[in-house]
mmCIF file of C-alpha atoms in Angstrom:
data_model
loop_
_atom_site.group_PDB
_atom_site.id
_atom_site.type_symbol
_atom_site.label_atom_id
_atom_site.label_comp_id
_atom_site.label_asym_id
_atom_site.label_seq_id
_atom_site.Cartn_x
_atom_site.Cartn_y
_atom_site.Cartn_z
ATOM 1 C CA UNK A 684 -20.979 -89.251 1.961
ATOM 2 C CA UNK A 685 -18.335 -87.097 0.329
ATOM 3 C CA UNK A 686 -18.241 -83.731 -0.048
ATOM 4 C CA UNK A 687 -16.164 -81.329 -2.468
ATOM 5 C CA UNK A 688 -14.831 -78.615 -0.136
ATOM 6 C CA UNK A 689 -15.164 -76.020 -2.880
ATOM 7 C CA UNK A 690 -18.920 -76.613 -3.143
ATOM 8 C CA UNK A 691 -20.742 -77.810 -0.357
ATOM 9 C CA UNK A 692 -18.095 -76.760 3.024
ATOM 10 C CA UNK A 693 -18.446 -73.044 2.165
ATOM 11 C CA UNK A 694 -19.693 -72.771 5.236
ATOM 12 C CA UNK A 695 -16.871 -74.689 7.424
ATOM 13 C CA UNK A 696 -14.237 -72.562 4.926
ATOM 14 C CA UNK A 697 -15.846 -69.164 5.257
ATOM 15 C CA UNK A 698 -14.382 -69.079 9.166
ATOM 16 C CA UNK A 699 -11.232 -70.016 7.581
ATOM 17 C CA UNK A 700 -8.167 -67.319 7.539
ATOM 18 C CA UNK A 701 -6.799 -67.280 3.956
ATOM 19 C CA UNK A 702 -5.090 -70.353 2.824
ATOM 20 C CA UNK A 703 -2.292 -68.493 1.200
ATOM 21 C CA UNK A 704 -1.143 -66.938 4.242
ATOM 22 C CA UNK A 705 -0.568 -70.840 5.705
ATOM 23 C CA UNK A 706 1.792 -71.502 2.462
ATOM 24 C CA UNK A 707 5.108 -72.588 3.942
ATOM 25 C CA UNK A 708 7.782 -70.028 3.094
ATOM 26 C CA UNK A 709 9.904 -71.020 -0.273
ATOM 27 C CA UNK A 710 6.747 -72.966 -1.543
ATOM 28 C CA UNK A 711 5.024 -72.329 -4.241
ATOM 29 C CA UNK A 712 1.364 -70.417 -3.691
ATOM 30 C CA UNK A 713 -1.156 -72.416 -3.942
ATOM 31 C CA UNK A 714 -3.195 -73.515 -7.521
ATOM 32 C CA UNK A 715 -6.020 -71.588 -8.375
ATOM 33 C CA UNK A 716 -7.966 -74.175 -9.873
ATOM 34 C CA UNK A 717 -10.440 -75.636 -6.943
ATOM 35 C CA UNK A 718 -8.436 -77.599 -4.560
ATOM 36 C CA UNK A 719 -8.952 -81.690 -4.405
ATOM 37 C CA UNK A 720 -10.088 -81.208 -0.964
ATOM 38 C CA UNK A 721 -12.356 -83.912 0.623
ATOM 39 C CA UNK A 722 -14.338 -84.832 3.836
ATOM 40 C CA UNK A 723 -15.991 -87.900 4.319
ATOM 41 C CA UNK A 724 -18.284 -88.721 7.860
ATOM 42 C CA UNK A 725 -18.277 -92.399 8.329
ATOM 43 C CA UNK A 726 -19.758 -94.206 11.385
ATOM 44 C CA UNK A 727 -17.625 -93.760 14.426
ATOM 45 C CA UNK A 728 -15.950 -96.832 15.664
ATOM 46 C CA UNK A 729 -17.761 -98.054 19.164
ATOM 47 C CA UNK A 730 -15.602 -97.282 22.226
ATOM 48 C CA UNK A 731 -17.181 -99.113 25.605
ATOM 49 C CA UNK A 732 -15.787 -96.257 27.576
ATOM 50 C CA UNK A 733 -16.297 -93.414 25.425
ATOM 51 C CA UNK A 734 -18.769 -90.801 26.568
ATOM 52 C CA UNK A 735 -21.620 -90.186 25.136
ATOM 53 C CA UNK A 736 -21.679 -88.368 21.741
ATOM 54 C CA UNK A 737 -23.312 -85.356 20.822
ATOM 55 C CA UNK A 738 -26.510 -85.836 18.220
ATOM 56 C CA UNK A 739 -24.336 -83.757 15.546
ATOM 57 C CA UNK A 740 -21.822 -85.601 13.654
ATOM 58 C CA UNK A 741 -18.602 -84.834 14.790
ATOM 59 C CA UNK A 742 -16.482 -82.865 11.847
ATOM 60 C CA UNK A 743 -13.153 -82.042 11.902
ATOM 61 C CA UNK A 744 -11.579 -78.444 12.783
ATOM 62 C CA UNK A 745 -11.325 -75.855 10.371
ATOM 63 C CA UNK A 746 -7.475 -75.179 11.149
ATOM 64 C CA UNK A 747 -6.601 -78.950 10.169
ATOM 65 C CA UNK A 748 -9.066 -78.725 7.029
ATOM 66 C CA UNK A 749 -6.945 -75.509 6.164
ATOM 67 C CA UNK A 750 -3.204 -76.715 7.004
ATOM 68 C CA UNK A 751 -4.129 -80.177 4.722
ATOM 69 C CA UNK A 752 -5.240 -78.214 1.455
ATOM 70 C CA UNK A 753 -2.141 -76.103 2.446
ATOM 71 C CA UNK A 754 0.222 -78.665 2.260
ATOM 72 C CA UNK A 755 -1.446 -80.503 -0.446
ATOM 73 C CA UNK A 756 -1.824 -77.654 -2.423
ATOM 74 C CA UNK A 757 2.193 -76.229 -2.336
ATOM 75 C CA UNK A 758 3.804 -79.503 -2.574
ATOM 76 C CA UNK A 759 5.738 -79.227 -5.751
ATOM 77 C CA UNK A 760 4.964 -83.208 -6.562
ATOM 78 C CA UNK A 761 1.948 -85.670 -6.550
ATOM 79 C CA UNK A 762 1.215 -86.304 -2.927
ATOM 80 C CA UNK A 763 -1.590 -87.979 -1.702
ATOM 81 C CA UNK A 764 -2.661 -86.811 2.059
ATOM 82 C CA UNK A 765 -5.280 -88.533 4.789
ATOM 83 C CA UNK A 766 -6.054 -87.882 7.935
ATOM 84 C CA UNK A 767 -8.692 -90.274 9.725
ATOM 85 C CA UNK A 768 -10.354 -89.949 12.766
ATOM 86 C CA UNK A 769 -11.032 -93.492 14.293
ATOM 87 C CA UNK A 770 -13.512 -92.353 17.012
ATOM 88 C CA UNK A 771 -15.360 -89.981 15.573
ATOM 89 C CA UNK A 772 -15.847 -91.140 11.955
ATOM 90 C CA UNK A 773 -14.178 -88.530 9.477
ATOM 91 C CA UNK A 774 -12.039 -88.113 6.795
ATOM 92 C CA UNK A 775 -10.034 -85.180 5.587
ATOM 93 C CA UNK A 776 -8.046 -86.020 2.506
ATOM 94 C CA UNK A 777 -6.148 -84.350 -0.484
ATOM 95 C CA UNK A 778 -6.395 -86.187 -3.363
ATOM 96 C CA UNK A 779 -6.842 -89.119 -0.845
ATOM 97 C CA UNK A 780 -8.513 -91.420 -4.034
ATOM 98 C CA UNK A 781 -5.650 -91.285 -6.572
ATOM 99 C CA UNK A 782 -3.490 -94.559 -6.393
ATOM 100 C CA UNK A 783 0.052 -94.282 -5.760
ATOM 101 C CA UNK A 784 2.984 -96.688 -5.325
ATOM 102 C CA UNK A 785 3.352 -98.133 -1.752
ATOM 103 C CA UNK A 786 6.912 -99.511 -2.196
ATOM 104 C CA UNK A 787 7.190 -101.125 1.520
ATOM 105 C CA UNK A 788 3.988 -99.546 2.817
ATOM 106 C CA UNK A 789 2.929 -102.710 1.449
ATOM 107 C CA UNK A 790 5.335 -104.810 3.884
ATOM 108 C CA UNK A 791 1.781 -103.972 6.506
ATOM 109 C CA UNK A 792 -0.739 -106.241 4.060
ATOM 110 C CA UNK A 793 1.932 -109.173 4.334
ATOM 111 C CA UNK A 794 1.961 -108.983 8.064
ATOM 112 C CA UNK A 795 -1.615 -108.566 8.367
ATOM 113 C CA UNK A 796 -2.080 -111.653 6.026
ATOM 114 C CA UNK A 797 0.790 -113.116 8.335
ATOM 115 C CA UNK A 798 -0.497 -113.045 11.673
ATOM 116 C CA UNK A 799 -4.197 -113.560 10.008
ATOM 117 C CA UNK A 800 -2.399 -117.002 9.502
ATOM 118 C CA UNK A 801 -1.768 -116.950 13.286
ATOM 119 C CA UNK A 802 -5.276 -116.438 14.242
ATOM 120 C CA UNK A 803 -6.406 -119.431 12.164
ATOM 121 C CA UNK A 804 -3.836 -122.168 13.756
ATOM 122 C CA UNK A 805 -1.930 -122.142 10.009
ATOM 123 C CA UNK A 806 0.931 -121.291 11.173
ATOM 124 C CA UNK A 807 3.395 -120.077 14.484
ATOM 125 C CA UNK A 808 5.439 -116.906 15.012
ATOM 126 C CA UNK A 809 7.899 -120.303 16.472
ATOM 127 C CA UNK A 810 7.882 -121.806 13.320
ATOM 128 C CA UNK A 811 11.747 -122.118 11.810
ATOM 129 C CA UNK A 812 12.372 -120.959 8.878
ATOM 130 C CA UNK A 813 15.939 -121.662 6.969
ATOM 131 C CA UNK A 814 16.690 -118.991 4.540
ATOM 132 C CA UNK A 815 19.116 -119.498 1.296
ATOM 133 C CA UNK A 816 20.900 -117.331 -0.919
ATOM 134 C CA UNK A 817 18.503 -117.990 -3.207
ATOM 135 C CA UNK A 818 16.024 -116.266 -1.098
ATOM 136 C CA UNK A 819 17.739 -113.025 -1.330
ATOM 137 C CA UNK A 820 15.961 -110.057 -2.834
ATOM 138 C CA UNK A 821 17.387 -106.713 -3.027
ATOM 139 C CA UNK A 822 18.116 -103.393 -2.132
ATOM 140 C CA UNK A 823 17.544 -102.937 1.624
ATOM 141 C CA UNK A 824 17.474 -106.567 3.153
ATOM 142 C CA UNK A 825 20.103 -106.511 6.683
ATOM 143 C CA UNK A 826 19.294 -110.511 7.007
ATOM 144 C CA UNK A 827 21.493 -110.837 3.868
ATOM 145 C CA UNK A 828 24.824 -110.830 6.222
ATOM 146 C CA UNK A 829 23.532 -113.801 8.570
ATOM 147 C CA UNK A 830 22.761 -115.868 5.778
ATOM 148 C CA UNK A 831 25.975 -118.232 4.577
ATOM 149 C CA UNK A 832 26.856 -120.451 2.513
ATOM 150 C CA UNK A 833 24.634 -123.579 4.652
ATOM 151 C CA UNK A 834 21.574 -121.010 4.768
ATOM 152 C CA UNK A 835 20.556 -119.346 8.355
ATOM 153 C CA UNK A 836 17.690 -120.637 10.387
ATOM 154 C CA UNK A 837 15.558 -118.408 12.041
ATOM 155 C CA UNK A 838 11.564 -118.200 13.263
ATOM 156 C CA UNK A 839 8.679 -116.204 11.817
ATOM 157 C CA UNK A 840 8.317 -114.248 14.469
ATOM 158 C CA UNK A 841 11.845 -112.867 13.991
ATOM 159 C CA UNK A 842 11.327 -112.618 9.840
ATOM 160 C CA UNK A 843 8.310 -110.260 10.249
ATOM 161 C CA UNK A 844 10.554 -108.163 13.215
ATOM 162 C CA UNK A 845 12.649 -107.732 10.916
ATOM 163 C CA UNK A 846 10.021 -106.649 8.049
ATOM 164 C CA UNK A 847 8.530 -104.799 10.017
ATOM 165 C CA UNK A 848 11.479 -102.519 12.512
ATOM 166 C CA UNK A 849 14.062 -102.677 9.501
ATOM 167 C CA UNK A 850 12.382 -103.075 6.395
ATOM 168 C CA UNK A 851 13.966 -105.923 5.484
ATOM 169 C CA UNK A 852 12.841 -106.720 1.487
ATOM 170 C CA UNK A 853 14.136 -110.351 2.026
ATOM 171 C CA UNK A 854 12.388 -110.671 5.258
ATOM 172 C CA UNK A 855 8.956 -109.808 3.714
ATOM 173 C CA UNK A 856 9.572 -111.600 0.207
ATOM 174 C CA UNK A 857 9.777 -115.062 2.506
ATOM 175 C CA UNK A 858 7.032 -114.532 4.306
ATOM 176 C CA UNK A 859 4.773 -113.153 0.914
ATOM 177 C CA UNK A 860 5.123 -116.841 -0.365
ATOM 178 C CA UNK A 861 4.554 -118.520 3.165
ATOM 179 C CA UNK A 862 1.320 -117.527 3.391
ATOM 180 C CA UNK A 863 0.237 -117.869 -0.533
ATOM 181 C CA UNK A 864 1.648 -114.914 -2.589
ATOM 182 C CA UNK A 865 0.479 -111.665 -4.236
ATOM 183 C CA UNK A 866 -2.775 -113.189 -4.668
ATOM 184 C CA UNK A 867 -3.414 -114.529 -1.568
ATOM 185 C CA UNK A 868 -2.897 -110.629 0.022
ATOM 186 C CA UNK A 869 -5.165 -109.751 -2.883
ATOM 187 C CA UNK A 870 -8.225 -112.064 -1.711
ATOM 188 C CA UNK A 871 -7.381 -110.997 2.111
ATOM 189 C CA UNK A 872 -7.694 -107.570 1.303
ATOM 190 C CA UNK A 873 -10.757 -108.381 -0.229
ATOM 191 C CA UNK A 874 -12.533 -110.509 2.173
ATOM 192 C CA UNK A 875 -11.466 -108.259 4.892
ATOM 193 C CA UNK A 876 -13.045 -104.711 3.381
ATOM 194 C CA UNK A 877 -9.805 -102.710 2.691
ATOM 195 C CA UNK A 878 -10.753 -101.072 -0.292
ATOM 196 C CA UNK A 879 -8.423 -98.996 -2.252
ATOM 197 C CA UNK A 880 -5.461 -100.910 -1.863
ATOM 198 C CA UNK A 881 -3.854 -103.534 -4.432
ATOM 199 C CA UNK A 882 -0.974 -105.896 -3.433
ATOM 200 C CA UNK A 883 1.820 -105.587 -6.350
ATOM 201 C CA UNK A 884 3.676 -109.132 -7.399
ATOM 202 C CA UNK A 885 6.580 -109.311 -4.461
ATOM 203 C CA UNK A 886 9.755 -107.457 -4.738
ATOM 204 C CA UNK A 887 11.861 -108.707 -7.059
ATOM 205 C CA UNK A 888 9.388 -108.657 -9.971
ATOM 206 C CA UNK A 889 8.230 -105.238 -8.949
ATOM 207 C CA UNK A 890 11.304 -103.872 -8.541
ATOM 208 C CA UNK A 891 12.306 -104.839 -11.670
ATOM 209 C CA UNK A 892 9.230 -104.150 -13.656
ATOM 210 C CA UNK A 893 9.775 -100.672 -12.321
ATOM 211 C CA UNK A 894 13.097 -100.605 -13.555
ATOM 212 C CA UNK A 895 11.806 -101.638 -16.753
ATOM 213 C CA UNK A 896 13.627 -105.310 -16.493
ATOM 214 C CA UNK A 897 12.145 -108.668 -16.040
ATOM 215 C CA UNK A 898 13.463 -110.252 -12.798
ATOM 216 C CA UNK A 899 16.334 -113.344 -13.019
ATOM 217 C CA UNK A 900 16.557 -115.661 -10.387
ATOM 218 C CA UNK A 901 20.848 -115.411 -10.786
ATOM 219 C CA UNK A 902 19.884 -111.699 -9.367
ATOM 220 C CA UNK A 903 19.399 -112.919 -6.150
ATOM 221 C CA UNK A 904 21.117 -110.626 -3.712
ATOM 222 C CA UNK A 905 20.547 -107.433 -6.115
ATOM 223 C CA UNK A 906 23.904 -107.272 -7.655
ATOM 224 C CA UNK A 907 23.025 -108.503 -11.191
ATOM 225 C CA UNK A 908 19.967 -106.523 -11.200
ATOM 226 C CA UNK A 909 21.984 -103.354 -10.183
ATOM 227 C CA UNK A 910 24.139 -104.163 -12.574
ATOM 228 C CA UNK A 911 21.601 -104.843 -15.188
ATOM 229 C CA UNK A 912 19.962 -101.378 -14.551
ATOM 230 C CA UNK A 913 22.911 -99.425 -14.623
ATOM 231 C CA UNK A 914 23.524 -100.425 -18.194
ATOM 232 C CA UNK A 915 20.128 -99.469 -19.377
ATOM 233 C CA UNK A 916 20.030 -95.957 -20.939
ATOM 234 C CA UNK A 917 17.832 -93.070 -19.718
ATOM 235 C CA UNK A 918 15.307 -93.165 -21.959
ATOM 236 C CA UNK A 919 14.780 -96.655 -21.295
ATOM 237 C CA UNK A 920 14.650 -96.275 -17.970
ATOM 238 C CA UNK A 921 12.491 -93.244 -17.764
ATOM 239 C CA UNK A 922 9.411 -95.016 -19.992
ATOM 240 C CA UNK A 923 9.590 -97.327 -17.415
ATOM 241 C CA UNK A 924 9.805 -95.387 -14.650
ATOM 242 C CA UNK A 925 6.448 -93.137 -15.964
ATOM 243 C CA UNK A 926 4.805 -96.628 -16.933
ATOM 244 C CA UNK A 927 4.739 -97.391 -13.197
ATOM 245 C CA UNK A 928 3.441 -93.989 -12.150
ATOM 246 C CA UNK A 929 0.835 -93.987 -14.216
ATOM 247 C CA UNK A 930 -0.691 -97.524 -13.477
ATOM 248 C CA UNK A 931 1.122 -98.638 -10.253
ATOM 249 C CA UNK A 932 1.679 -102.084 -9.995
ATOM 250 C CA UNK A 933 1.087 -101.863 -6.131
ATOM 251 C CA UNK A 934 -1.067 -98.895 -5.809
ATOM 252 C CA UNK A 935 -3.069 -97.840 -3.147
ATOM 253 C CA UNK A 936 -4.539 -94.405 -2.596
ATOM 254 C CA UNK A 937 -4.140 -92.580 0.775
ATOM 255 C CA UNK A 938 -7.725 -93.036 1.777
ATOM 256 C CA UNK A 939 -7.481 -97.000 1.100
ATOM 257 C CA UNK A 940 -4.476 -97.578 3.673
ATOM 258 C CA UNK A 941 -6.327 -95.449 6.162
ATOM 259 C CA UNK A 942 -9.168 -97.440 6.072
ATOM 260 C CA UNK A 943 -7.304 -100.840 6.600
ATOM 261 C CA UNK A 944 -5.128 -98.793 9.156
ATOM 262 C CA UNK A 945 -8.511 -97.391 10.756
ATOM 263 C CA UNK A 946 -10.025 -101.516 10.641
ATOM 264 C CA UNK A 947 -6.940 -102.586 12.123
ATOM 265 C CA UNK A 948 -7.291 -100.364 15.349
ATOM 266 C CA UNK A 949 -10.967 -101.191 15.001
ATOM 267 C CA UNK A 950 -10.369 -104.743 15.691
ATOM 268 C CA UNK A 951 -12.093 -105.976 12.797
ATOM 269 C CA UNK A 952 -8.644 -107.445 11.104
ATOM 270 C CA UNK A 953 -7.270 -109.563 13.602
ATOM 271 C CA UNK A 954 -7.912 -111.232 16.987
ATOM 272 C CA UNK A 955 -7.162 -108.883 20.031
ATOM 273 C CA UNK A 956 -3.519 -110.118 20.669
ATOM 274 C CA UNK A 957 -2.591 -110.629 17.572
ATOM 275 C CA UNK A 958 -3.620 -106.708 16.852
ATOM 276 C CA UNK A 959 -1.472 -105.646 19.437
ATOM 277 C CA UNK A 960 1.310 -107.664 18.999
ATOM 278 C CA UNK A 961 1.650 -106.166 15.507
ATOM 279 C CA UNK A 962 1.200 -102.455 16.595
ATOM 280 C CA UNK A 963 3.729 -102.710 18.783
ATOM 281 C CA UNK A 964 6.231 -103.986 15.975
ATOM 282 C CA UNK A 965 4.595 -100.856 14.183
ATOM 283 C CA UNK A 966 5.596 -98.618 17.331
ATOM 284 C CA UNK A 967 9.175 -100.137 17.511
ATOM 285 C CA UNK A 968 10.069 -99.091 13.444
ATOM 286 C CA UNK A 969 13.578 -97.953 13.226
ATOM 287 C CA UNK A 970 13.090 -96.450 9.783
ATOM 288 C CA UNK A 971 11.810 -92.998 8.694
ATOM 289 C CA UNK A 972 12.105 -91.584 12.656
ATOM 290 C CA UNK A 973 12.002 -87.822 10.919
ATOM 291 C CA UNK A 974 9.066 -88.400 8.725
ATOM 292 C CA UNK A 975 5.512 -88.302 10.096
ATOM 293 C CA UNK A 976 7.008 -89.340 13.076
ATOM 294 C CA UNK A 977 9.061 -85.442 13.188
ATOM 295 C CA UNK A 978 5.802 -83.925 14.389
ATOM 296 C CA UNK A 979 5.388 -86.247 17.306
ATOM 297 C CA UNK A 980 4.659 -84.263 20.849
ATOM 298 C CA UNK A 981 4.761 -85.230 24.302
ATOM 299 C CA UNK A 982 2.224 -88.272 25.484
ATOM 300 C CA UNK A 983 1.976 -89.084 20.968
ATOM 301 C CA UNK A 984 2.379 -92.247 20.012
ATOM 302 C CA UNK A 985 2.656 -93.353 16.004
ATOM 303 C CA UNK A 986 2.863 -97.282 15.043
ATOM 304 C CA UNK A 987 3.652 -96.665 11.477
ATOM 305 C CA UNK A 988 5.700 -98.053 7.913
ATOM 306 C CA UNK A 989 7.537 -96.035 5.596
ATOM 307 C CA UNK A 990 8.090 -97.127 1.710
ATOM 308 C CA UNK A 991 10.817 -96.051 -0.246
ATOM 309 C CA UNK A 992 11.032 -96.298 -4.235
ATOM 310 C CA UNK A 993 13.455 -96.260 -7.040
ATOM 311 C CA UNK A 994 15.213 -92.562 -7.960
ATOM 312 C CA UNK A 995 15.892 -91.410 -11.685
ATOM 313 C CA UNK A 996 18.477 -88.449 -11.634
ATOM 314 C CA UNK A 997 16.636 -85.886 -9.404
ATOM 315 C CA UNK A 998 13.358 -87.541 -9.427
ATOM 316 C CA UNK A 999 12.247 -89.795 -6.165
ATOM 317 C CA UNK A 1000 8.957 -92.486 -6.307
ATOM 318 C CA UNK A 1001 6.912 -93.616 -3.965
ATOM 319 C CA UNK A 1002 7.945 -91.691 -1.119
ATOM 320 C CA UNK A 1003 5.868 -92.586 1.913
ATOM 321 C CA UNK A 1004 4.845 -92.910 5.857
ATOM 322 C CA UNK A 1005 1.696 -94.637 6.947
ATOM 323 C CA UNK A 1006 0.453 -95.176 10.349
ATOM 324 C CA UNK A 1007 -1.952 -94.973 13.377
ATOM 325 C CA UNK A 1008 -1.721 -91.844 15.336
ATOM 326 C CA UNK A 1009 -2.989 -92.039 18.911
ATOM 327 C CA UNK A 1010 -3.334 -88.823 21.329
ATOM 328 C CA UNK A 1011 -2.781 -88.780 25.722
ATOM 329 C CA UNK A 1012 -6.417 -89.341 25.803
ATOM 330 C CA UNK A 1013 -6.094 -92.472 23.786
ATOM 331 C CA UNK A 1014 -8.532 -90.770 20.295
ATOM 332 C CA UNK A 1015 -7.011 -92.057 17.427
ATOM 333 C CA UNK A 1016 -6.248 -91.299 13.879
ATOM 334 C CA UNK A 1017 -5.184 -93.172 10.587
ATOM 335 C CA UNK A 1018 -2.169 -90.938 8.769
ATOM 336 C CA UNK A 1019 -1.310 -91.734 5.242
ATOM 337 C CA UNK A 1020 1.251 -89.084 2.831
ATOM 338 C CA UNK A 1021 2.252 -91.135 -0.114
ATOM 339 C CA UNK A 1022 4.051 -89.390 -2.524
ATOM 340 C CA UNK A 1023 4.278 -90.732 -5.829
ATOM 341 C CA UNK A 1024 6.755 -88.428 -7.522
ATOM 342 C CA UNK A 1025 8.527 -85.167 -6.947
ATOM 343 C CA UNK A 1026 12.106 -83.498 -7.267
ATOM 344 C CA UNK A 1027 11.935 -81.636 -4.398
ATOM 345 C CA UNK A 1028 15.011 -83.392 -1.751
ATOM 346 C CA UNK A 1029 14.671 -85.355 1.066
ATOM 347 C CA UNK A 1030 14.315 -82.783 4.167
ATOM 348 C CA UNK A 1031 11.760 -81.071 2.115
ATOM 349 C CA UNK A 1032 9.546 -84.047 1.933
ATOM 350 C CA UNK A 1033 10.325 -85.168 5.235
ATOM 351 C CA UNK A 1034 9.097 -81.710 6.411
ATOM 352 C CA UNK A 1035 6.148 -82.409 4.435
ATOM 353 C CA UNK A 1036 5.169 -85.088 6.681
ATOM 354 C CA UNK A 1037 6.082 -83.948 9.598
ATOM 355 C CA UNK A 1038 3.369 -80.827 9.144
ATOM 356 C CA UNK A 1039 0.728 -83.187 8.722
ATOM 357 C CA UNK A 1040 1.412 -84.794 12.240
ATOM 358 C CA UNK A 1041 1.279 -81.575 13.765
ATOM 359 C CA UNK A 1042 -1.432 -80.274 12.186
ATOM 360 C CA UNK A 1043 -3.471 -83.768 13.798
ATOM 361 C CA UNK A 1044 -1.235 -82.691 17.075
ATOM 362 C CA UNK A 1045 -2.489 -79.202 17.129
ATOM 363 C CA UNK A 1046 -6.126 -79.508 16.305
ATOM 364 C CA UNK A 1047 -6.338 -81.972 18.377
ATOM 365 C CA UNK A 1048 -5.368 -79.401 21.368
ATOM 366 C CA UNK A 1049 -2.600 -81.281 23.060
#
């Protein structure tokens, strides 16, 4: 059940203090057009040692419904912003249904799909695995220095560390076309219930695409292609550029990667080790530490995966931190910003996600 804030929560708004006082100094006040301010009430997920719950459904706190319009609202770009609670079965979102580019959000669907593989005696995180130059993508992709001349053998279990900690685009790319390809995340997504959330065609094609380029295997390693871009003139690039934010070849909307985020805690994606295992490669990320990650406090944990896009002059794409929040007490929450476009630099939007932790962190009381 969803429900327009500016028609039917008057009543959860009208103990609100006014929004424009929460503006963060040097933003912009907020639009006067009604805000894109939802909440949805789901059915909690089922916790054996969870007490018993009250016959109301649980709804969130006023101060977190005000600091996400807030944010939302005085962003100068298109963000997208979700906050899930697991364990009690609501949703708080700004313009949580718009799809947006996940750029290496989407690294979490190919590790899902991965250790799905696992679970079904497919394959083995032991499994070796010899990588060639040919297997090179581009941009971020640290593997690229191991690999030589005879190739560099290594396991699945290390590839998706490395997808998954580092980012590595090469890392991911291999395992995309071990287990099937774009279309075999596609039909996992689907069978498994994450709606909202489309798979794009693997890096190298999307990166291209994006670019406005179609994808050579001679770029291999990302030289050619930055080569190839660089030669392309502004205009060019920039029809391309709004082509992909307008359609996104690998969108997903902020309330879609909750939900698989929110199914993935739940359980219902993987077997019980295989779950963990993959949260805790989620827990160990090395990239991103001052995005959502910034508003961490004491006895906070975050298992989460950034995504990064393509910049044209002062303009930055697919800006983005996903993950799974979890309190001292153990309540947990699905966290998605995704920002598809904006101007504004890098500490800005870092702050930007940042606030939304601690908004979870302080209506949480702890």
């Amino acid at each position: 059940m969803s429900i327009s804030v500016s028609h039917r929560l008057a009543g959860i708004l009208a103990a609100v203090t006014s929004l424009g006082a929460c503006v963060p100094a040097g933003r912009q006040p907020m639009r006067p057009a009604p805000p894109p301010l939802t909440v949805t009430t789901v059915a909690p997920a089922p916790r054996p040692s969870a007490p018993t719950r009250p016959s109301t459904r649980p709804q969130p706190a006023a101060d977190l419904l005000n600091a996400v319009q807030a944010l939302g609202a005085s962003f100068k770009g298109q963000v997208g912003i979700t906050v899930r609670d697991i364990d009690e079965g609501w949703v708080v979102a700004w313009d949580g249904d718009t799809r947006r580019p996940q750029q290496s959000v989407s690294k979490l669907w190919v590790a899902i799909a991965v250790m799905d593989a696992v679970d079904r005696g497919q394959i083995s995180l032991s499994d070796r695995v010899t990588l060639t130059r040919a297997d090179l993508t581009l941009f971020h992709q640290p593997i690229r220095a191991l690999i030589g001349a005879d190739g560099y053998t290594t396991t699945i279990e290390e590839l998706l560390r490395g997808a998954m900690t580092r980012s590595d685009n090469t890392c991911n790319d291999v395992l995309l076309w071990r287990v099937g390809g774009p279309a075999a995340i596609n039909r996992m997504l689907d069978a498994k219930g994450v709606e909202g959330v489309t798979f794009g065609p693997g890096e190298r094609v999307l990166q291209a695409k994006t670019a406005g380029l179609e994808w050579r295997p001679e770029w291999a390693g990302g030289w050619g292609f930055l080569q190839a871009r660089a030669a392309m003139t502004y205009e060019a690039r920039a029809k391309a550029l709004n082509r992909y934010l307008a359609a996104p070849y690998d969108g997903a909307s902020a309330n879609g990667v909750t939900l698989g985020l929110s199914l993935l805690a739940q359980g219902k994606l993987l077997s019980a080790r295989s779950t963990a295992s993959l949260l805790t490669l989620m827990r160990s990320s090395k990239t991103g530490p001052l995005r959502l990650k910034s508003g961490l406090r004491p006895g906070w944990s975050l298992a989460h995966k950034t995504g990064t896009g393509q910049d044209l002059g002062s303009l930055s794409t697919g800006y983005n931190d996903i993950g799974l929040l979890v309190a001292p007490n153990g309540h947990r929450y699905a966290v998605a910003v995704m920002i598809a476009s904006t101007r504004e630099p890098i500490p800005v939007r870092m702050r930007l996600m940042g606030d939304v932790t601690r908004a979870v962190v302080a209506s949480a009381g702890n």
